[in-house]
Structures are given as structure tokens and as C-alpha cells.
Short mmCIF file of C-alpha atoms in Angstrom, two decimals:
data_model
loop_
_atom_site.label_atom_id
_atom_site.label_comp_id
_atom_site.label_asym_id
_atom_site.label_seq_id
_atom_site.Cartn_x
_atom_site.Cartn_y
_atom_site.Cartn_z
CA UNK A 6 251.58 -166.58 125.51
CA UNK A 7 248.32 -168.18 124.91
CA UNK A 8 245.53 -167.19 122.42
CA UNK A 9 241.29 -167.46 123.00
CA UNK A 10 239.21 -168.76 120.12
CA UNK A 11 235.43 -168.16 120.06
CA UNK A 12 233.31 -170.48 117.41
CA UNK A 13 229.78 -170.01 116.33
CA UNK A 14 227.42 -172.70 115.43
CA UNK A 15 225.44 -170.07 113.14
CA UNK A 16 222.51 -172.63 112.53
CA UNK A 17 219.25 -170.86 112.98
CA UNK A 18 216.16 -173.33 112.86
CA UNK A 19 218.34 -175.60 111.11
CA UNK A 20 219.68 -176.91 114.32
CA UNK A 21 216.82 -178.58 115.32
CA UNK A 22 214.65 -178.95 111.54
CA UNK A 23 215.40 -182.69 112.37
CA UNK A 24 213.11 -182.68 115.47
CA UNK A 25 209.54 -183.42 115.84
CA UNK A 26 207.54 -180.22 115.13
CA UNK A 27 206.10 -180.51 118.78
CA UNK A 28 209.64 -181.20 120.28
CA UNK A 29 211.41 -178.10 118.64
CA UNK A 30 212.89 -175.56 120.92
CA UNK A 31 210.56 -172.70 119.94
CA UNK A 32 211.81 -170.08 122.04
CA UNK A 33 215.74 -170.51 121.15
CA UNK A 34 214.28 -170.60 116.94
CA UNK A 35 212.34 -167.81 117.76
CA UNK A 36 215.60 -165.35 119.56
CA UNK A 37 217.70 -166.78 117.34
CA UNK A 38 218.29 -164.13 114.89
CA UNK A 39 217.94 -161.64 117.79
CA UNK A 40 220.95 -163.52 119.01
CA UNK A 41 223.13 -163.68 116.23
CA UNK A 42 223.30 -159.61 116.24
CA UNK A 43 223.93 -159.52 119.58
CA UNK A 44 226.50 -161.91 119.15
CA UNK A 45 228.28 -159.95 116.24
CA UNK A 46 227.39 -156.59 118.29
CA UNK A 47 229.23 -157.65 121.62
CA UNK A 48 232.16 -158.97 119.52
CA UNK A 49 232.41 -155.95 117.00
CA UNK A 50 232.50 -153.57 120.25
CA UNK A 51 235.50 -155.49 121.92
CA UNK A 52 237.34 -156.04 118.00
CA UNK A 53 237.23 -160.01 118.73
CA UNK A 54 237.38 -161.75 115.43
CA UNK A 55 235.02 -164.71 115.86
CA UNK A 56 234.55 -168.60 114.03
CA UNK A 57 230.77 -168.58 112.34
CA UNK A 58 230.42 -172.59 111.25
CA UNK A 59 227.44 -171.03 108.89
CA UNK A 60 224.91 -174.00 108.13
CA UNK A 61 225.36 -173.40 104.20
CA UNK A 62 221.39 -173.44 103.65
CA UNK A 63 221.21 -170.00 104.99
CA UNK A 64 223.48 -168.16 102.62
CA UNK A 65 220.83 -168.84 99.82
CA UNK A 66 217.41 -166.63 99.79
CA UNK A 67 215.05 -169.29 98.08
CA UNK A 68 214.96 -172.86 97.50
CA UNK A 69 211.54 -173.79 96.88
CA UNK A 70 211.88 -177.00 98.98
CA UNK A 71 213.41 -178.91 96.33
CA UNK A 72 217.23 -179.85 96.46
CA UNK A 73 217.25 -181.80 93.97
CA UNK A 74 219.74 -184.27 93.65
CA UNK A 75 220.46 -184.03 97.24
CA UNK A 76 221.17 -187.43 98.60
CA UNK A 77 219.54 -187.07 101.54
CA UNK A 78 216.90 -189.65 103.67
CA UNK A 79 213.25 -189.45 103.27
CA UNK A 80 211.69 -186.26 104.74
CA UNK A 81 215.09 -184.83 105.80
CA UNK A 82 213.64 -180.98 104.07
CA UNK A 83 209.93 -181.64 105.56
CA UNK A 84 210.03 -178.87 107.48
CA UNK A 85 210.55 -176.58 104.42
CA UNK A 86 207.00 -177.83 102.92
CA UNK A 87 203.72 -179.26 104.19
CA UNK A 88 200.92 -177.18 105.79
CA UNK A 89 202.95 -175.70 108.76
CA UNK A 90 206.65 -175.21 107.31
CA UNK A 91 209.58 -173.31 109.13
CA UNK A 92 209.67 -169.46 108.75
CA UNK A 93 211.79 -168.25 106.13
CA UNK A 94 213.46 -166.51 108.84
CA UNK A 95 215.44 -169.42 110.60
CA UNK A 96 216.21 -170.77 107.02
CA UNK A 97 217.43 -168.39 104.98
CA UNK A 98 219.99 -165.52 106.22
CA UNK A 99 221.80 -163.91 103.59
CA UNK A 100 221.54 -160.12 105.14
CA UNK A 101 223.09 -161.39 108.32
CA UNK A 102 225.91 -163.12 106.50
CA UNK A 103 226.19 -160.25 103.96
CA UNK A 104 226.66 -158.11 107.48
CA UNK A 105 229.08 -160.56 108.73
CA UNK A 106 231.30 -160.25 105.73
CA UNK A 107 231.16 -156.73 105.90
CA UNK A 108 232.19 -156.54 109.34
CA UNK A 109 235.48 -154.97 109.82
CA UNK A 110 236.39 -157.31 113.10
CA UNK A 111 237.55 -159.74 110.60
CA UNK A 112 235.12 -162.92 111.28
CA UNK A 113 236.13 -166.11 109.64
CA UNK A 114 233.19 -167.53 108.08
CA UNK A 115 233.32 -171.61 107.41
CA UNK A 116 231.12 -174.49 107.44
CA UNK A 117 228.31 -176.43 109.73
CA UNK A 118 227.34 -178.31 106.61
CA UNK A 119 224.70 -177.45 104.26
CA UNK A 120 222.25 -178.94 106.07
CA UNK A 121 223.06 -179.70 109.44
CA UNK A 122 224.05 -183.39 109.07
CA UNK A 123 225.30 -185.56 111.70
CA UNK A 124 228.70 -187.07 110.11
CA UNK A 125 228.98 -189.77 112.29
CA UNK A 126 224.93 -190.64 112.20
CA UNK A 127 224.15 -194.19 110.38
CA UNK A 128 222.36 -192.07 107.59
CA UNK A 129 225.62 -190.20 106.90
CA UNK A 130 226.50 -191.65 103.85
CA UNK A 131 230.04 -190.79 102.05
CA UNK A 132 227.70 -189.19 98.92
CA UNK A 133 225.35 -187.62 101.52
CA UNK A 134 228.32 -186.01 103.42
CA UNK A 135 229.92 -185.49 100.16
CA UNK A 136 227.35 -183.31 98.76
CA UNK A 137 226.60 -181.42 101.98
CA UNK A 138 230.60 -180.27 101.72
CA UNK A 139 230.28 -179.06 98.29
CA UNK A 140 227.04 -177.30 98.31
CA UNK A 141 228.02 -175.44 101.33
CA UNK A 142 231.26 -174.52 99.60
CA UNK A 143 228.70 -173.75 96.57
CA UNK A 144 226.42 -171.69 98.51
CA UNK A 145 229.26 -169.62 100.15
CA UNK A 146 231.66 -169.13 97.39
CA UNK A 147 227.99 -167.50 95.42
CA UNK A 148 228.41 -165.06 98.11
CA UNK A 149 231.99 -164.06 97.92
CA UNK A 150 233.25 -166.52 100.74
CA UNK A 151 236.16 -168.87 101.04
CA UNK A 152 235.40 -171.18 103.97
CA UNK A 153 238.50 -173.02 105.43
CA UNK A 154 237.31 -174.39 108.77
CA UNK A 155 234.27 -176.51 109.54
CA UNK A 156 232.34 -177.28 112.77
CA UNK A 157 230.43 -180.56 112.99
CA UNK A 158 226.71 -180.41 113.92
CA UNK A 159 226.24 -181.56 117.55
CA UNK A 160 230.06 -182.23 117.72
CA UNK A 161 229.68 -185.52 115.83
CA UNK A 162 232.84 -186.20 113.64
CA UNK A 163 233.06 -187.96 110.63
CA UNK A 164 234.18 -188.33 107.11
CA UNK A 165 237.15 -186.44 107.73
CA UNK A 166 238.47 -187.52 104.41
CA UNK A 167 235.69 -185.55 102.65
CA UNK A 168 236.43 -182.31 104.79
CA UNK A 169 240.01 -182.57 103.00
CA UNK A 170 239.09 -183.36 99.55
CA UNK A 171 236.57 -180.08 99.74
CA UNK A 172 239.69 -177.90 100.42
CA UNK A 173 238.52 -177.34 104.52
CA UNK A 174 241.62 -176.83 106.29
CA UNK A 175 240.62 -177.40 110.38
CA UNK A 176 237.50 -178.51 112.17
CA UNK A 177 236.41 -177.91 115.91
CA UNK A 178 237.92 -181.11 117.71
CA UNK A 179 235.56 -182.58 120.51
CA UNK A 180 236.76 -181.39 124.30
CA UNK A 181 239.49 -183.54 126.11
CA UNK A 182 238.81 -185.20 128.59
CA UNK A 183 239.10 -183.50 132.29
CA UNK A 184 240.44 -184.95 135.89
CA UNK A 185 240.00 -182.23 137.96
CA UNK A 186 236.05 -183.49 138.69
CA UNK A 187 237.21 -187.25 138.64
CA UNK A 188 235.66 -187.76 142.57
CA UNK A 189 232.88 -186.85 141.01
CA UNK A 190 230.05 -188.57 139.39
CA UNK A 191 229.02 -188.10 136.22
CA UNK A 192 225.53 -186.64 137.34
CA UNK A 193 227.44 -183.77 139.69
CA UNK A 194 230.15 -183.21 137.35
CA UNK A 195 228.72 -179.87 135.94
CA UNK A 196 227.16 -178.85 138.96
CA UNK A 197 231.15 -179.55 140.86
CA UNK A 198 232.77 -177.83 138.14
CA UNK A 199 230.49 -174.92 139.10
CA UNK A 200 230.74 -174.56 142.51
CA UNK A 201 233.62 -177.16 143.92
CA UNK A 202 236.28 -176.97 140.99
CA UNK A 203 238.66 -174.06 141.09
CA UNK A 204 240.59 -175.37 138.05
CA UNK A 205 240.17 -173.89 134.17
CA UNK A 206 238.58 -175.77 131.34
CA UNK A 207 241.57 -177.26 129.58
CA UNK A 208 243.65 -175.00 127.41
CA UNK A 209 243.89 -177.17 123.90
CA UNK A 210 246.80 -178.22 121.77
CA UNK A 211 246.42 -177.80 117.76
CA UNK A 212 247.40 -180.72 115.81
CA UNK A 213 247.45 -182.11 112.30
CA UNK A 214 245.28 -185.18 111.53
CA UNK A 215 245.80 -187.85 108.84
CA UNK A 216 244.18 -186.29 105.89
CA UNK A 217 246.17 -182.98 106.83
CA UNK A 218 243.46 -181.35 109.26
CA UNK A 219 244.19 -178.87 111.67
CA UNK A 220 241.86 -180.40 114.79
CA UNK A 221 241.53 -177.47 117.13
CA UNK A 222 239.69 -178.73 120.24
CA UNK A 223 237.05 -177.34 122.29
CA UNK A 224 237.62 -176.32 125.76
CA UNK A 225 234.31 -174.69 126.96
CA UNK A 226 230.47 -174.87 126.17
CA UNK A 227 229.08 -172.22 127.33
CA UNK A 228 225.86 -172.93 127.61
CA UNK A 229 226.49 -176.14 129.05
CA UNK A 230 225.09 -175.26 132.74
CA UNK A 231 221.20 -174.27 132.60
CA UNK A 232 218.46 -174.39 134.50
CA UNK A 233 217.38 -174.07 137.92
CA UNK A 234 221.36 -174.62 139.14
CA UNK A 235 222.28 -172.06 136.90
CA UNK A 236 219.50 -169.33 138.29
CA UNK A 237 220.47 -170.16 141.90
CA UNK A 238 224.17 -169.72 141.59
CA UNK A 239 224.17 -166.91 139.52
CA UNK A 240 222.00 -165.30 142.27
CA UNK A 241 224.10 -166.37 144.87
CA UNK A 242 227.45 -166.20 143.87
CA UNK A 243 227.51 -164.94 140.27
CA UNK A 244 227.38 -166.91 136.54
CA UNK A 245 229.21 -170.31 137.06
CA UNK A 246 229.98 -169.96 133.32
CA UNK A 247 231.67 -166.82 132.97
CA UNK A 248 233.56 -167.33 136.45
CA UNK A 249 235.04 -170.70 134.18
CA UNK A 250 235.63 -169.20 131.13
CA UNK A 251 237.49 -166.48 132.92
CA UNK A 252 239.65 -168.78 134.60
CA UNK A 253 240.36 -170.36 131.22
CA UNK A 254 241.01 -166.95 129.52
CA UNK A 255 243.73 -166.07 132.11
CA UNK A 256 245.26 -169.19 131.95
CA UNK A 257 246.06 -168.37 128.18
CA UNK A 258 247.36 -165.40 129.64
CA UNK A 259 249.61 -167.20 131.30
CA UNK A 260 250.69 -169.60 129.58
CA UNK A 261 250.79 -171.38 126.38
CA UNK A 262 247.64 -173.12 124.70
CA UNK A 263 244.82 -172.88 123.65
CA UNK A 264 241.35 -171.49 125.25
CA UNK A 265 238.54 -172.19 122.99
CA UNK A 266 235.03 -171.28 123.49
CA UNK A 267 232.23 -171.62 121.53
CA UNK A 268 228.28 -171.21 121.64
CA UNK A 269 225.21 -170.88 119.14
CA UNK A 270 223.45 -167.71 118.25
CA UNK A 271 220.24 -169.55 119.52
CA UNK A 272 221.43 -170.26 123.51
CA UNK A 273 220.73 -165.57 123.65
CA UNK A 274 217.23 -165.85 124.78
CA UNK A 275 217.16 -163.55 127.76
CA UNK A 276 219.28 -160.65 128.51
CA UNK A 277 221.17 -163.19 131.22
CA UNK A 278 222.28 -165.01 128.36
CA UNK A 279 223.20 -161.93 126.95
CA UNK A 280 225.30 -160.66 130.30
CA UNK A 281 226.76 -163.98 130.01
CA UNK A 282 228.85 -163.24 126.79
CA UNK A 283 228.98 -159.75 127.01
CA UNK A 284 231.02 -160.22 130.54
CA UNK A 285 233.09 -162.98 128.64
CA UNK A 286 233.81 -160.92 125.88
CA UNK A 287 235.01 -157.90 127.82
CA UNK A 288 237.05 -159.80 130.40
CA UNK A 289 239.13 -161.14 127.27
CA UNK A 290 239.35 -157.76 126.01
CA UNK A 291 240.75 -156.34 129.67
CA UNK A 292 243.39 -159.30 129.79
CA UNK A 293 244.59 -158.94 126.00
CA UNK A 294 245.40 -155.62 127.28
CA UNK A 295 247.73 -156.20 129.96
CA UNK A 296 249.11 -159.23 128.97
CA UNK A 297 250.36 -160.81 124.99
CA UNK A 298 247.20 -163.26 125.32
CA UNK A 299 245.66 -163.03 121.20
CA UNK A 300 242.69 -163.55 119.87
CA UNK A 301 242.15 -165.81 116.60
CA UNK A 302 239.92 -167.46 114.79
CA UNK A 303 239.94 -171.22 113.72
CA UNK A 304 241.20 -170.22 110.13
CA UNK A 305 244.51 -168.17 112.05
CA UNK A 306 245.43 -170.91 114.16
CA UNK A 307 245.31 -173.18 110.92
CA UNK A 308 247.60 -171.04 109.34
CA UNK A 309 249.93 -170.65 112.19
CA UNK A 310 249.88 -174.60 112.77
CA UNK A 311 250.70 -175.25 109.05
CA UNK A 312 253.75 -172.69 108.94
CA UNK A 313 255.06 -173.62 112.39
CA UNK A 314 255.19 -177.25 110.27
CA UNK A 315 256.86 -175.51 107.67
CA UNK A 316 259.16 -173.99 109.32
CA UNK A 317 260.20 -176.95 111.35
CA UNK A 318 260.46 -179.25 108.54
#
């Protein structure tokens, strides 16, 4: 049988610190610690072990706006200083990850950088990406944490090599790409997928890279449908979103592969978005059940890939 993974991109503020201050998100900053404990609340009430990619800046409680030695460009920690800087709130987050690590679900915590750096962006430098591995390793091994999987910001891969030399073990892969809209264009894929489509998101294949990865792919955004589409057909004919990721659960169920979900704390701003993964959530608890679908994180599938290797060899 299949398995479901769920990954976090646990980012906070730090998701968006790169934007202008006036093109910030402030409504998903300001729910986003709100969401985070929902998030851990839904998935400590159905026992599903969860991915948190942890942007590594949050473990810490104080940084006085200085990194020094950090190699990164010119004004990349503005929005720590200045006359209008972040809330310590969205930067630091110690208590929630203290909670996390507490939890008894069994969460695996890893990596969205220190910093929320875009591996693949032309500022990316090797020391740049470099130093964001190790002082996110830094920052979480302080608090008592072994990190062993990483999630790119934005789903932008690079410097692979680097992951490996830190000691990360897998990283969140980037969705394959789907047929089943192919009459579609690109415009209408989303809304076809919604409405038209009948097929799951792709269940996903583990495999091991060149540098010794485990690249566990996505399979399903889900917050990938908003807006007005989203408000009429989830008053018409229920969430578009959960109807898909339903459809990818039980075909996990089913069969063999991989459904892997993922989301940020900061897409719970209303108590839709809310509904959203608490229906998710409690449809893969009804399934794992009656069926021998599992639940793992990115760190158990690593460590089933590498001894199924093993064991072949």
C-alpha cells in the first residue's frame, strides 16, 4: 500500500522579508502564528506525524540585526532594522518549535534555510548557500534538533551538493508534471483540475539523486486554488482542494506511491482555510483505518528508501 506525506513550510514573516514593505502579505504574516497551532492542533488530534522545513532564523530568540559574517546581498536583514522593522513575532519562534519538539505525534523537524534563500536565485552564491545550511543546522542543533530533510524556499532547487555535505538526507522534489489537463490551457488548468478533472494529483516515486539525496516529490499544493473560483465552488459544490487531495489520499490507499501534500502555516487565515485541512486531515485518518495506507514524514521515507537500497544491494 501507499503512504501520505504532509510538509510544512514553517516560515513566518520570513517568507516574504524579501518583499517590498508595501507589497507584503499582511494578513497571511499577521495569522501566521495563529496558523501554525492550528496546524499542529488538527494534526496532533488525528496522530499524523508532519514535515516542518523550519526557516532556521526562528529557532533563535534574539539577533540584534547583525549576522555577522553572513554572506548575504546588501539589505537582505532590512526588515529586522530601520524605523518600521518586522515584529519579533514572525521572526523569532522558539516556544512554537520548543512545542513542536515536545509533541508526542512525532513531527520531523528539518530545514527551509536559515534565511529563506532562493537556491537557484543569481544571488545564491555556493558561500551564501553554504552558510545558510550550517547556521540552520547551528541554530537547530542549539535547540536539541537533528534536521535530516530540507524544503527549498518557493520550490527553487539548488546547490544540492551543499545539502549533502551539511549531513541533509532528502529534500521536497518539485511536482511532476501532469496529462490529465493537457486539452487544457495553461490559464484553465487549475480551474479544470477543479471542476472537469476526475483524476488524483500524481502519487510520487522516491529516488536517490547524485550526491545521495532522497528527492521526495510534491504531489499537491494546497493552497494552490484561491480566490473568487475557489469561493464559488466551494459554495456550490464543495472545496475543489480537499475533493483533490482526497482523491489522491485514496489512491495511496490503493495502490503503491506516494501522496504528498504540503502547505505553509501562513495560507490559515480564515476558518475556511482552516475546514480545508481539518477535512484533509481527518479523511486520511478514516482511510488509514480501513485500509494499510501510512503516514510518514520526509525523514521516514528517507530511511525506508536508503534500507530498501541496502537491502537490494
Amino acid at each position: 500500500m501507499g503512504a501520505v506525506v504532509i510538509s510544512i513550510d514553517a516560515e513566518l514573516g520570513w517568507g516574504f522579508h524579501d518583499y517590498p514593505a508595501d507589497e507584503r502579505p499582511t494578513d497571511r504574516i499577521a495569522r501566521s502564528r495563529w496558523g501554525w497551532e492550528q496546524l499542529a492542533e488538527t494534526l496532533a488530534e488525528h496522530d499524523i506525524p508532519a514535515t516542518w522545513a523550519v526557516v532556521g532564523h526562528l529557532f533563535e530568540d534574539d539577533c540584534a540585526g547583525a549576522h555577522v559574517g553572513h554572506p548575504s546581498p546588501s539589505g537582505w536583514f532590512a526588515h529586522e532594522r530601520g524605523d518600521d522593522p518586522m515584529d519579533d513575532q514572525y521572526r523569532f519562534a522558539p516556544d512554537l518549535l520548543a512545542d513542536l519538539a515536545e509533541s508526542d505525534v512525532g513531527h520531523d523537524i528539518g530545514s527551509h534555510t536559515y534565511s529563506h534563500v532562493e537556491f537557484d536565485a543569481d544571488y545564491a552564491t555556493e558561500d551564501l548557500a553554504r552558510a545558510e545550511c550550517d547556521r540552520a543546522v547551528e541554530a537547530a542543533e542549539a535547540a536539541g534538533i537533528t534536521m535530516d530533510s530540507f524544503v527549498f524556499p518557493r520550490n527553487r532547487i539548488g546547490h544540492r551538493e551543499i545539502l549533502a555535505e551539511s549531513g541533509f538526507r532528502c529534500y521536497r522534489g518539485t511536482e511532476p508534471e501532469t496529462t490529465a489537463d493537457g486539452p487544457y490551457s495553461a490559464p484553465l488548468r487549475k480551474l479544470a483540475q477543479a471542476t472537469v478533472v476526475r483524476d488524483p494529483p500524481p502519487l510520487v516515486e522516491p529516488t536517490v539523486d547524485e550526491f545521495g539525496l532522497v528527492n521526495i516529490p510534491a504531489s499537491l499544493y494546497l493552497f494552490g486554488f484561491e480566490g473568487p473560483a475557489r469561493r464559488v465552488l466551494s459554495a456550490t459544490v464543495g472545496d475543489p482542494v480537499v475533493r483533490q487531495a482526497r482523491l489522491g489520499v485514496d489512491a495511496a490507499a490503493a495502490g503503491e506511491g506516494i501522496c504528498h501534500l504540503w502547505l505553509h502555516p501562513n495560507n490559515l487565515t480564515t476558518e475556511a482555510d482552516l475546514a480545508r485541512f481539518r477535512a484533509i486531515c481527518a479523511h486520511i485518518d478514516d482511510v488509514r483505518a480501513d485500509t494499510d495506507l501510512t503516514v510518514e514524514t520526509m525523514r521516514t521515507v528517507a530511511d525506508r528508501v536508503v534500507t530498501e537500497d541496502v537491502t537490494a544491494a
